[in-house]
XYZ file of N, CA, C and O in Angstrom:
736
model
N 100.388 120.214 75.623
C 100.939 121.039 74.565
C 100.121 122.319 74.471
O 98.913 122.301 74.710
N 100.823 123.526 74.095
C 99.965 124.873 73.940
C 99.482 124.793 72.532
O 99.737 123.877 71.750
N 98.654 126.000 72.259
C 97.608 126.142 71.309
C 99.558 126.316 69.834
O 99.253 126.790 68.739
N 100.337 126.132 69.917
C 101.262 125.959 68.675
C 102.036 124.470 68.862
O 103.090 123.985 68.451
N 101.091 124.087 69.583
C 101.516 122.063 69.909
C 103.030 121.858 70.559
O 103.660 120.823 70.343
N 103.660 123.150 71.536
C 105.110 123.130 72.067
C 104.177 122.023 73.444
O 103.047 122.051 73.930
N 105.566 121.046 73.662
C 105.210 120.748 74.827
C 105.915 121.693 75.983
O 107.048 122.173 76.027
N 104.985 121.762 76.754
C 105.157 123.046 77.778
C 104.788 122.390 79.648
O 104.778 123.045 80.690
N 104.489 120.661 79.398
C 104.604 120.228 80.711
C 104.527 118.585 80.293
O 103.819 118.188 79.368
N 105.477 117.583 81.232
C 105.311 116.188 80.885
C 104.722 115.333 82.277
O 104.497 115.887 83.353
N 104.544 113.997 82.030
C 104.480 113.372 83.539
C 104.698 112.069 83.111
O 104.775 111.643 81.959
N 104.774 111.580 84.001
C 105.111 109.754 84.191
C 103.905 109.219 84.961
O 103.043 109.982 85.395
N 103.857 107.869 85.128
C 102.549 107.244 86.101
C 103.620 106.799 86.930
O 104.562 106.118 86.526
N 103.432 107.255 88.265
C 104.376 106.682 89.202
C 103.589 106.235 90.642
O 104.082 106.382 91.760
N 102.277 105.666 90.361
C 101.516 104.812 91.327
C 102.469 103.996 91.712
O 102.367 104.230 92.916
N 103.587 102.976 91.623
C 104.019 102.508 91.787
C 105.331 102.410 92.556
O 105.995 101.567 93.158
N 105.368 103.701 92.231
C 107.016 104.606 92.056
C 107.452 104.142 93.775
O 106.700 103.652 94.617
N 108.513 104.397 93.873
C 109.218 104.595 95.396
C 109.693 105.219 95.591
O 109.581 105.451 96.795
N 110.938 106.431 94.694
C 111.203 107.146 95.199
C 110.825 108.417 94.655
O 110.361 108.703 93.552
N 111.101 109.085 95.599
C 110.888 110.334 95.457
C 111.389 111.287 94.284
O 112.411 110.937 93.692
N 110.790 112.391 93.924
C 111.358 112.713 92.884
C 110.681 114.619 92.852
O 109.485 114.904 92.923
N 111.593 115.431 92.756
C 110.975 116.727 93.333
C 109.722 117.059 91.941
O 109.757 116.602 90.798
N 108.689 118.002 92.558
C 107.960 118.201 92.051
C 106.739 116.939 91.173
O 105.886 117.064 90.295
N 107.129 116.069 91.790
C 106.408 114.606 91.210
C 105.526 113.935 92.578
O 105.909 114.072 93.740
N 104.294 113.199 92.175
C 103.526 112.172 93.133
C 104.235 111.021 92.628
O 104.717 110.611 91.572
N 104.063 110.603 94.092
C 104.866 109.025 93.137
C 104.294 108.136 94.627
O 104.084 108.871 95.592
N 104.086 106.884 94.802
C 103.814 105.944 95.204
C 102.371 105.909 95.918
O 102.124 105.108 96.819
N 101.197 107.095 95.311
C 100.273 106.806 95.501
C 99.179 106.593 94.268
O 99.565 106.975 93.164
N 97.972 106.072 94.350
C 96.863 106.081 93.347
C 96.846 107.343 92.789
O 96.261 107.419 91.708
N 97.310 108.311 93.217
C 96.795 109.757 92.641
C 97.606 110.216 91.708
O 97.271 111.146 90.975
N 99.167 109.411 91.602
C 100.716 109.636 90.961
C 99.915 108.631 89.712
O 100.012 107.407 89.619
N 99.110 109.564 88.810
C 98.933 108.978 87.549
C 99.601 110.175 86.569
O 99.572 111.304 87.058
N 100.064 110.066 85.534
C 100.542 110.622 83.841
C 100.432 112.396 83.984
O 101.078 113.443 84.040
N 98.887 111.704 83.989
C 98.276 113.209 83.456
C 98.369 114.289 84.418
O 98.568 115.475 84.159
N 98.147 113.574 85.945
C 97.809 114.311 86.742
C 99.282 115.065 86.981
O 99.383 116.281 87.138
N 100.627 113.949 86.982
C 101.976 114.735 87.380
C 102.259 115.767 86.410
O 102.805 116.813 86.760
N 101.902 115.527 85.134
C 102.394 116.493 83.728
C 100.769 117.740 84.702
O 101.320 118.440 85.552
N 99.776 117.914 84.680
C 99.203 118.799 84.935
C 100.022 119.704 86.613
O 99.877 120.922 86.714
N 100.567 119.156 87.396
C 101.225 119.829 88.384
C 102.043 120.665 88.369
O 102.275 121.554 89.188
N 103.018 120.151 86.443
C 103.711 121.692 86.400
C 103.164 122.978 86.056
O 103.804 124.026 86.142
N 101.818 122.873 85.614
C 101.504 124.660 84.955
C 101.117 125.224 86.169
O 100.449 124.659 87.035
N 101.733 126.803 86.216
C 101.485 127.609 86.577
C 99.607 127.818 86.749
O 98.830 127.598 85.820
N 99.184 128.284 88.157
C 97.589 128.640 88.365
C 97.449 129.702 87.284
O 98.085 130.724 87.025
N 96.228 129.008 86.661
C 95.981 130.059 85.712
C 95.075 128.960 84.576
O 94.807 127.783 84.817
N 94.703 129.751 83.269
C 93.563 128.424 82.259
C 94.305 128.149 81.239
O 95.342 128.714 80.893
N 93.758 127.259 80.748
C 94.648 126.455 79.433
C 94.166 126.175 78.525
O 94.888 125.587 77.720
N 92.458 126.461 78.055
C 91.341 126.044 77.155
C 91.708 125.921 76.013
O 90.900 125.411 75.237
N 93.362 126.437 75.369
C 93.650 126.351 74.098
C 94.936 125.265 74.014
O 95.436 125.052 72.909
N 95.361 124.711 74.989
C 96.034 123.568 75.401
C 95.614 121.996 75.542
O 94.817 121.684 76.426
N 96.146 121.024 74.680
C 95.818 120.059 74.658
C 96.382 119.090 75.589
O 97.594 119.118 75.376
N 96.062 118.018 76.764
C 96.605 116.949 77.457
C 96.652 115.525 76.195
O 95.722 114.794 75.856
N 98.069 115.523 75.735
C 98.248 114.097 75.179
C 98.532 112.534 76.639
O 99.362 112.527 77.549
N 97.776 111.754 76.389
C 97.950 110.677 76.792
C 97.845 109.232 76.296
O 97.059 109.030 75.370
N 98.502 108.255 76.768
C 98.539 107.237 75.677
C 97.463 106.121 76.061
O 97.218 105.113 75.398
N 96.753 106.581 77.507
C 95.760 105.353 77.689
C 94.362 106.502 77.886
O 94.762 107.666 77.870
N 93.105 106.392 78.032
C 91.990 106.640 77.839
C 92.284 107.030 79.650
O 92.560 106.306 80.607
N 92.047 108.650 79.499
C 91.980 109.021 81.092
C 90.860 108.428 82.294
O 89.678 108.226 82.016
N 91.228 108.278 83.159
C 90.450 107.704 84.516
C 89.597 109.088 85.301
O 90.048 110.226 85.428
N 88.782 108.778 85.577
C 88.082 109.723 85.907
C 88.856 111.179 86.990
O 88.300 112.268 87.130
N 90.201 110.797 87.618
C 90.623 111.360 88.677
C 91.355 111.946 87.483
O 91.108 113.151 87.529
N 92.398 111.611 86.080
C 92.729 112.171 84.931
C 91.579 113.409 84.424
O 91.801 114.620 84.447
N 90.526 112.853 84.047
C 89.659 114.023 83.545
C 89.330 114.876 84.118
O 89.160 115.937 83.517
N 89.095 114.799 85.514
C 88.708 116.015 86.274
C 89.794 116.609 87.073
O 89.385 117.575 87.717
N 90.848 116.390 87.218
C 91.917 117.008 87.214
C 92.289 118.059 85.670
O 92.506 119.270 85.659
N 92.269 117.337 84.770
C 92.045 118.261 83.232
C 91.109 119.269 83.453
O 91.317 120.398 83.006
N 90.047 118.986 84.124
C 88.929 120.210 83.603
C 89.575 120.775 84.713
O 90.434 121.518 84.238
N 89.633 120.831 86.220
C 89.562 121.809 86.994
C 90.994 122.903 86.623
O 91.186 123.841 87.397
N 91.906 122.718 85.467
C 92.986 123.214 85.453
C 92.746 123.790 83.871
O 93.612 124.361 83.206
N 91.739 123.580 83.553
C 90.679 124.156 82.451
C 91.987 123.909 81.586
O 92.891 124.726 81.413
N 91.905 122.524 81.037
C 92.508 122.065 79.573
C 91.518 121.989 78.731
O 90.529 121.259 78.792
N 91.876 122.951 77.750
C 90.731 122.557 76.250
C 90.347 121.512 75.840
O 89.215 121.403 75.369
N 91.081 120.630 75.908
C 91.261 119.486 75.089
C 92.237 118.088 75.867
O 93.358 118.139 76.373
N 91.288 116.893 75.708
C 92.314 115.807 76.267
C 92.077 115.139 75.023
O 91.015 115.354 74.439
N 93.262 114.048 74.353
C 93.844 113.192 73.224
C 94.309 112.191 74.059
O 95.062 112.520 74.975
N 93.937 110.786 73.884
C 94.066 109.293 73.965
C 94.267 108.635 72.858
O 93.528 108.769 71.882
N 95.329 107.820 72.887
C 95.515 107.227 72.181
C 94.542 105.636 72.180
O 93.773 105.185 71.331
N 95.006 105.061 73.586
C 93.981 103.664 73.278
C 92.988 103.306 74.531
O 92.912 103.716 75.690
N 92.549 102.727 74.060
C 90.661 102.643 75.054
C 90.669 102.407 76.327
O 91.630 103.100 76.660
N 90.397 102.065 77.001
C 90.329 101.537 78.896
C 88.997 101.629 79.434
O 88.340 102.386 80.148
N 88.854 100.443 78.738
C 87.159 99.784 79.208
C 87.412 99.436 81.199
O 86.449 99.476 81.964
N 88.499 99.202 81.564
C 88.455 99.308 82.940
C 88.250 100.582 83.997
O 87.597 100.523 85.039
N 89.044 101.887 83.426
C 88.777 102.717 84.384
C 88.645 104.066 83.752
O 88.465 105.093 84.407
N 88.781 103.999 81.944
C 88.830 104.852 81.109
C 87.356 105.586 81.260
O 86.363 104.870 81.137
N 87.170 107.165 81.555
C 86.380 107.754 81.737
C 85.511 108.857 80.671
O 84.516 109.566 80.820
N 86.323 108.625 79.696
C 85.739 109.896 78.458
C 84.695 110.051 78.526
O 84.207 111.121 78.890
N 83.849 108.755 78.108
C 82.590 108.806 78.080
C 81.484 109.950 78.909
O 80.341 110.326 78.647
N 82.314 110.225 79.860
C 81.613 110.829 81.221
C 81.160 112.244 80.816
O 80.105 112.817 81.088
N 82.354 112.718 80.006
C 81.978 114.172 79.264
C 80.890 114.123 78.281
O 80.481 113.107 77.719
N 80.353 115.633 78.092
C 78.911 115.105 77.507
C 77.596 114.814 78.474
O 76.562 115.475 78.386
N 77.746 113.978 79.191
C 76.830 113.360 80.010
C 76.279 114.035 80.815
O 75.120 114.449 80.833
N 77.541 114.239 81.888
C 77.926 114.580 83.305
C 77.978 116.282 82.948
O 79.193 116.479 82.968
N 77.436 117.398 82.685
C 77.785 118.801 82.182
C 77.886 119.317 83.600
O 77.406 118.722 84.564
N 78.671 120.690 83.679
C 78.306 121.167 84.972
C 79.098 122.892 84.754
O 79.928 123.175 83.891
N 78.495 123.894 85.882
C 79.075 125.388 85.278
C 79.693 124.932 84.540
O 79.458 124.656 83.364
N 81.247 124.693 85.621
C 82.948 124.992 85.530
C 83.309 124.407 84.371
O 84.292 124.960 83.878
N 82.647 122.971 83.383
C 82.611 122.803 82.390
C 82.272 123.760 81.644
O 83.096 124.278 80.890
N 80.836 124.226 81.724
C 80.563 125.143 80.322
C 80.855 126.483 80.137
O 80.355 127.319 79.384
N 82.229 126.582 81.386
C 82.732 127.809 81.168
C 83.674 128.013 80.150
O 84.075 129.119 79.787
N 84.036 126.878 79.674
C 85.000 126.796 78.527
C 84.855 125.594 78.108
O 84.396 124.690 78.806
N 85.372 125.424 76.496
C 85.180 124.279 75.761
C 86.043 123.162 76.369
O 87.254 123.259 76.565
N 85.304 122.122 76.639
C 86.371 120.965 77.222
C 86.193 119.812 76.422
O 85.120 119.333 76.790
N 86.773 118.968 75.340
C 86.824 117.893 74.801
C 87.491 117.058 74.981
O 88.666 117.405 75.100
N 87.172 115.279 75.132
C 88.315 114.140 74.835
C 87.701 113.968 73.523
O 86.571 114.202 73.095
N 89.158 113.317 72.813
C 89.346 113.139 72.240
C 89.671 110.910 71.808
O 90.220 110.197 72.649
N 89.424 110.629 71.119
C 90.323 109.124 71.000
C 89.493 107.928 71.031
O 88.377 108.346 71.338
N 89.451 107.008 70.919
C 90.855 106.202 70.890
C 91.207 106.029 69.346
O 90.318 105.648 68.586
N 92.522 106.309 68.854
C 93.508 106.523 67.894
C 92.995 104.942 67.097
O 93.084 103.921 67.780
N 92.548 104.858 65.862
C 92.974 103.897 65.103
C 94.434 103.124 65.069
O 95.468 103.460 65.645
N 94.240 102.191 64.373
C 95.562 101.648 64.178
C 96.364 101.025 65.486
O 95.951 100.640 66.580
N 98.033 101.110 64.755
C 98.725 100.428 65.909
C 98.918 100.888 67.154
O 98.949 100.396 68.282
N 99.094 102.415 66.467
C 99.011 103.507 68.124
C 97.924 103.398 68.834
O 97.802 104.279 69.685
N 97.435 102.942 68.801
C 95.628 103.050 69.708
C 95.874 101.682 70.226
O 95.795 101.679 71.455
N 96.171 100.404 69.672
C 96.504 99.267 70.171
C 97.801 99.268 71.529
O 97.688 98.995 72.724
N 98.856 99.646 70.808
C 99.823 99.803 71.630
C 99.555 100.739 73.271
O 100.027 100.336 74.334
N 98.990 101.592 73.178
C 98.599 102.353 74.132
C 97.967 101.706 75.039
O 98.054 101.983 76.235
N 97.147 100.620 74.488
C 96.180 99.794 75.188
C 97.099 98.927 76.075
O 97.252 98.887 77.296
N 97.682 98.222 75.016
C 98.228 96.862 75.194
C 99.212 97.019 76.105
O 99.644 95.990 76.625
N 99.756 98.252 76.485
C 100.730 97.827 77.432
C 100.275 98.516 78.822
O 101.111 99.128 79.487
N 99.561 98.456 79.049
C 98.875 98.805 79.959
C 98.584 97.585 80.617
O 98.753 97.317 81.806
N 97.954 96.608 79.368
C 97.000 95.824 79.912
C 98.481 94.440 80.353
O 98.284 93.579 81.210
N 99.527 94.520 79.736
C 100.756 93.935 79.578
C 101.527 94.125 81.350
O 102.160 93.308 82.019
N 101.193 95.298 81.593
C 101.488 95.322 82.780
C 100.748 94.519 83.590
O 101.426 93.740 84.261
N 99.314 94.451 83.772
C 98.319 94.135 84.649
C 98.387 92.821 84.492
O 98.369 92.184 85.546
N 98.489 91.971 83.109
C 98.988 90.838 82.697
C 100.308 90.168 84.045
O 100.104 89.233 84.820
N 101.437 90.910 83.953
C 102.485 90.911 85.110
C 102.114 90.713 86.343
O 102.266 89.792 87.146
N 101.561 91.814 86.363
C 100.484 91.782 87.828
C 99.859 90.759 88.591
O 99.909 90.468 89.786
N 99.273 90.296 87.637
C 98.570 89.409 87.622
C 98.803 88.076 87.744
O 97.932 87.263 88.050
N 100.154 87.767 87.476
C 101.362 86.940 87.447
C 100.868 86.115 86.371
O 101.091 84.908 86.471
N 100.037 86.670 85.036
C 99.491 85.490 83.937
C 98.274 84.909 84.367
O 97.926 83.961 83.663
N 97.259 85.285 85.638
C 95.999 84.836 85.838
C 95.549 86.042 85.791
O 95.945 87.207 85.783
N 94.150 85.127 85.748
C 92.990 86.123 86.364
C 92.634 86.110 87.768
O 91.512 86.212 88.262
N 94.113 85.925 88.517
C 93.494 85.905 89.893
C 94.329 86.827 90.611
O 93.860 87.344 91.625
N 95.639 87.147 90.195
C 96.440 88.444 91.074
C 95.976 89.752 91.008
O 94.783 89.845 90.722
N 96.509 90.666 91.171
C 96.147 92.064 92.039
C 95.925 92.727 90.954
O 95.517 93.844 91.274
N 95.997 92.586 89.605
C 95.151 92.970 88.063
C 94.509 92.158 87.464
O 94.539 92.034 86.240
N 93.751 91.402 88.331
C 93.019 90.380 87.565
C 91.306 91.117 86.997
O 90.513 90.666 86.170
N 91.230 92.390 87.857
C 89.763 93.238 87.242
C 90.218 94.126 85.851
O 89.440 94.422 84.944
N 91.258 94.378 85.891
C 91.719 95.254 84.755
C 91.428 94.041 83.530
O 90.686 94.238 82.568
N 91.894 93.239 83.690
C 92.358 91.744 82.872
C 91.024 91.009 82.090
O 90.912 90.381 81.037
N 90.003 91.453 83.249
C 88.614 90.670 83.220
C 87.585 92.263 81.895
O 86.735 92.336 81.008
N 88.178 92.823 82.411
C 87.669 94.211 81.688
C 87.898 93.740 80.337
O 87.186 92.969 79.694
N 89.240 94.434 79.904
C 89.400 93.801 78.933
C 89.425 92.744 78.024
O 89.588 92.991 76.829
N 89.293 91.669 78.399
C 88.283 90.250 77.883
C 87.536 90.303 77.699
O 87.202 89.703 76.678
N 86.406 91.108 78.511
C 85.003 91.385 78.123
C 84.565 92.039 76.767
O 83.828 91.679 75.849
N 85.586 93.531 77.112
C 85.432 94.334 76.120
C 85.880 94.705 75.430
O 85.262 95.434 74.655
N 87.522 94.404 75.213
C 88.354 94.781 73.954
C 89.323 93.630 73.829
O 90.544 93.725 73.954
N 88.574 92.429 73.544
C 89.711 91.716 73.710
C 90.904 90.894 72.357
O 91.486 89.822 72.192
N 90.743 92.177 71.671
C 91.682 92.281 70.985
C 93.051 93.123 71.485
O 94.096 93.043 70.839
N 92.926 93.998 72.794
C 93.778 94.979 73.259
C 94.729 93.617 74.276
O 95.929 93.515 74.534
N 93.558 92.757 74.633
C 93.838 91.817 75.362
C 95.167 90.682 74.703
O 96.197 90.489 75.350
N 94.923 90.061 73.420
C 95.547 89.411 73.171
C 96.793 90.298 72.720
O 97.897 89.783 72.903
N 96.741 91.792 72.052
C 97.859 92.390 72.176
C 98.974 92.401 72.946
O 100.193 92.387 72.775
N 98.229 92.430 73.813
C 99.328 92.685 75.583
C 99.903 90.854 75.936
O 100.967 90.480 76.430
N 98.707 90.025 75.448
C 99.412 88.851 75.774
C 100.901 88.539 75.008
O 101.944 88.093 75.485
N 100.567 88.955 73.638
C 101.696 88.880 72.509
C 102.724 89.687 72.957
O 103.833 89.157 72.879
N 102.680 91.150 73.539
C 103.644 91.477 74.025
C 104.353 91.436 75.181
O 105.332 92.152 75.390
N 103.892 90.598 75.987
C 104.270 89.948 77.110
C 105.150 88.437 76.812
O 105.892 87.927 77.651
N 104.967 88.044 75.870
C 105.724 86.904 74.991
C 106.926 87.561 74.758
O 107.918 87.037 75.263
N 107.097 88.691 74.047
C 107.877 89.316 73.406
C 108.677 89.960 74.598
O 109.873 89.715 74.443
N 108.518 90.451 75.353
C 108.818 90.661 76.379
C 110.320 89.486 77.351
O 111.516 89.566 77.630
N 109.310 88.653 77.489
C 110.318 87.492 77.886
C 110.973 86.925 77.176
O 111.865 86.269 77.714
N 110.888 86.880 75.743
C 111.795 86.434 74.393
C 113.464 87.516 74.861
O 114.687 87.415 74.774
N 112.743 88.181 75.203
C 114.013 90.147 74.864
C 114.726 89.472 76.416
O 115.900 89.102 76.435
N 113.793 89.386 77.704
C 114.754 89.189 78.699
C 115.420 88.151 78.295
O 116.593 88.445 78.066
N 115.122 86.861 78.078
C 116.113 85.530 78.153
C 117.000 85.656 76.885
O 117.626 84.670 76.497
N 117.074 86.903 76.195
C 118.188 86.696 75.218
C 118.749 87.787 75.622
O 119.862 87.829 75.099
N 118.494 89.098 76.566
C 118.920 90.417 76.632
C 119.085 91.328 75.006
O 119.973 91.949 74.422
N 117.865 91.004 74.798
C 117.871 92.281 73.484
C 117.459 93.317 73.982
O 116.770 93.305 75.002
N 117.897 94.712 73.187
C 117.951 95.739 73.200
C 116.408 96.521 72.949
O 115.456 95.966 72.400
N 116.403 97.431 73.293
C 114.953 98.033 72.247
C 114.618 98.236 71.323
O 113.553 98.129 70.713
N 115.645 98.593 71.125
C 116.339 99.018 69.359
C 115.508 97.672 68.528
O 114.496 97.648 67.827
N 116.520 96.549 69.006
C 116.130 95.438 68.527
C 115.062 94.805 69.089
O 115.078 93.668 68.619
N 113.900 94.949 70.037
C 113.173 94.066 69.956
C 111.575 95.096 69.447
O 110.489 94.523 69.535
N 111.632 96.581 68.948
C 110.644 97.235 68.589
C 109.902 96.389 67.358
O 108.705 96.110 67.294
N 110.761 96.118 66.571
C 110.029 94.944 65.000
C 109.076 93.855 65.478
O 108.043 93.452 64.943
N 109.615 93.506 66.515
C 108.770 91.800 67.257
C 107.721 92.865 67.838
O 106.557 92.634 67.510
N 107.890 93.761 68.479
C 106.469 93.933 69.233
C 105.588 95.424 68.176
O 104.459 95.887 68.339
N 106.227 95.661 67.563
C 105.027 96.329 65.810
C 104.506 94.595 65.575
O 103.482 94.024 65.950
N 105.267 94.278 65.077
C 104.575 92.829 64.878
C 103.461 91.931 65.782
O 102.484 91.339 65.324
N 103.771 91.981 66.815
C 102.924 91.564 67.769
C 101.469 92.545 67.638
O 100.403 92.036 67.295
N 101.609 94.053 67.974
C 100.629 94.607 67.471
C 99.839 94.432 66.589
O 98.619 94.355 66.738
N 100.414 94.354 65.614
C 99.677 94.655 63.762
C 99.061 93.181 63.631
O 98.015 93.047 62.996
N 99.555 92.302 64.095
C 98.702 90.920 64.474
C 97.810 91.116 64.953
O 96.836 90.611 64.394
N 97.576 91.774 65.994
C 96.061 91.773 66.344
C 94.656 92.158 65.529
O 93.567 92.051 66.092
């Protein structure tokens, strides 16, 4: 968003993705959120522009932000697995202190949960419900260290399969998974 909060570029996480899609990364590690929404601005600085995201940026997120000199990054919920904020502050360098660079987050409340939780809801999937499939480190992270984000994502992974085996809508299954949240 610019310094009057218009959004002025978006992205998707399409690590996963398969097809193609113009002006988008998609089916590699590098096809994360932040990084596709940062591919649309024009070369040039952004120090009065904020990056909204809903999980705690990964280090290839943050420094993609700074080198495209975003003022400001906003997270909504934590990522004790690959979430990098912390790093700012620490880690200083010129191209940083050529302009103000801040994260921001993680968001109180349900929004800060939710952000988490479905993240971790995916990796949950992944994982096929252990700690032994191909998100079982994401999984182990979060147990360790937020594992309230943890049982979130379990609850909404319940909720989840409640919605497929009855085919509810979104509409209708948003109440069950606020609920699932605000439980935690």
């Amino acid at each position: 968003a610019d310094s009057n909060n218009r959004i002025v570029a978006e992205g998707l996480n399409h690590v996963y993705g398969a097809q193609r899609a113009a002006g988008t990364l998609m089916g590699t590690v590098l096809a994360h959120a932040e990084v596709n929404a940062l591919i649309h601005l024009e070369r040039g600085h952004y120090p009065e522009h904020t990056l909204y995201s809903s999980l705690e940026p990964c280090l290839l997120c943050v420094g993609a932000a700074a080198m495209v000199t975003i003022g400001t990054v906003r997270f909504a919920g934590t990522d004790p697995y690959g979430g990098a904020a912390h790093i700012i502050g620490h880690a200083r360098n010129e191209h940083l202190d050529r302009f103000r660079f801040t994260i921001e987050g993680p968001l109180d409340g349900s929004f800060g949960i939710l952000g988490a939780a479905l993240v971790v809801a995916h990796y949950l999937q992944r994982a096929g419900g252990t700690e032994r499939g191909s998100g079982r480190h994401v999984v182990q992270a979060y147990r360790r260290e937020a594992p309230e984000m943890l049982l979130a994502a379990e609850r909404i992974r319940g909720q989840e399969q409640s919605a497929e085996a009855c085919s509810t809508s979104l509409v209708e299954a948003l109440p069950a998974l606020w609920d699932a949240i605000d439980r935690s």
